Each structure stands twice: as structure tokens, then as C-alpha cells.
Amino acid sequence: MPGFSDHRQQLTRPQLPAWLDRYTTLGLYGLLVGTGLCLVAFLTNPVPDPSFPWATLPESLRLPIAQPRIEHWPVTYTIGIWLWVFCFPALFLAGYQRYGDLDRGAALWLVELPTVAMLGWTTYCRFLWPKLHPPTWNAPAYTFVCWLYCSTYDSIWSNAAFLIALLGAVTTIMILQRTRRTKYALIGFGILALPLGLPALYEGARRARTEG
């Protein structure tokens, strides 16, 4: 029966602790708010992001005011981007809740997809991002080690980010193969990749509690 099947499926879905479930819900709203704040900057400033001077609205569509900037970016654009940074892990946690299971779901949603995201952003920032000068403490980045690169342009931090992403890939394989001591790899990757590593850190802490 459909009702029984839906109930059974709901029971088999992973359950997050209350604090993490609350973060996931608020994080999804935070992504929407962050998007809105970034769009506001397009209505007030002719060039919200100097890295992309072509991304602008015609003067006739802009408001007759201009926001002050925090370093290179307008205030609402800065806040919006940082909301995306700290709320982005909520996407993976929400996917894990909705579509995941305790084994393959944990590997995909809590480690593999964050690793792919980290690898993608690190590659983009290293080789494709039109860098602004001088570098600034306010440069948004999805992990703390990536922030060290984006705020200094020192390649050592970008290399470190690639190594951390490699650890995420190894951790994904360990989960799928049910390797012993996977919890340590999860915790290590989770801490090194914060805030993007929050889902992996949660899974590592959960396994540490249940496995002893």
C-alpha cells in the first residue's frame, strides 16, 4: 500500500540531531536570503563584483543610490556571499535527509559531493578566478584553507586544499568499502574542510559514538 510504503521509506531515512536539523532548515533559507542580498547589489552599484565588470545592469534599471563597499564588494553582496559560504553545507545535509541511506547515502551526500564541490571551487579559484588586487581578508571561500589562499594568493594554501580534497576522495572510498577506522578519516576531512566539511565531521562524530 502507498501509505505503508511511504511510512517505511521515511523510517529508513537518516535522522539528523535536532541542532543539525535546525541548521539545515535555516541554512536553506540562508541561501535564499544570500541570493537576494547579492541581487540587491546589482540594483544599487554599477559593478557589484569587480572580478566580473561585465555583470551589471543598465543604469535605467538601477536605484539612484550606491552602497558602500567592504573592501572590493558592496555591503549586501558581501553579506550574501558569506551567507552562501556558511549555509552551503545545508544543501548536502538536506539531500542526505531526503534521499540518503546510512551507507551509500553517507558516502555520496556527506563526503563525495562536498569533495567534488571543494575540488571544483579550488580549481576555479586557482586557475580561472579573475583575482582582485590587493588581496583582502574579506575574500569569501568555502573552506578555511581556501580562504587562506583567496586572501593571500599564496599557492601553498591552494595546494593544501587540493590535498584535503584528495583526502575526501579517499574517505569516500573507505566508506563504500566499509574500511575500519573510517571515522578518523571522516573527522580529519571534516575538520580540514570546514565549513564545507561539516557534513563529514558530523558523520565521523556519529560513527565515533556508535562504534566506540
XYZ file of N, CA and C in Angstrom, residues 183 186-187 199-211:
48
model
N 36.020 6.395 10.581
C 35.590 7.558 11.366
C 36.713 8.587 11.506
N 36.945 10.543 8.311
C 35.809 11.459 8.239
C 36.034 12.688 9.110
N 36.476 12.454 10.337
C 36.707 13.573 11.250
C 37.839 14.458 10.729
N 29.225 18.294 7.101
C 28.533 17.007 6.984
C 29.444 15.814 7.286
N 30.669 15.828 6.789
C 31.594 14.726 7.049
C 31.986 14.676 8.523
N 32.179 15.827 9.131
C 32.516 15.870 10.555
C 31.382 15.284 11.389
N 30.158 15.613 11.043
C 29.010 15.026 11.749
C 29.018 13.508 11.631
N 29.225 12.995 10.403
C 29.205 11.551 10.203
C 30.343 10.869 10.959
N 31.514 11.493 10.964
C 32.626 10.923 11.722
C 32.341 10.898 13.216
N 31.771 11.975 13.749
C 31.433 12.013 15.170
C 30.343 10.985 15.499
N 29.374 10.817 14.606
C 28.314 9.838 14.819
C 28.886 8.425 14.888
N 29.793 8.114 13.972
C 30.404 6.782 13.978
C 31.278 6.582 15.206
N 31.950 7.635 15.634
C 32.787 7.520 16.831
C 31.942 7.186 18.057
N 30.740 7.749 18.127
C 29.852 7.457 19.261
C 29.279 6.038 19.183
N 28.869 5.635 17.990
C 28.203 4.325 17.868
C 29.186 3.159 17.828
N 30.393 3.383 17.278
C 31.361 2.299 17.172
C 32.270 2.198 18.377
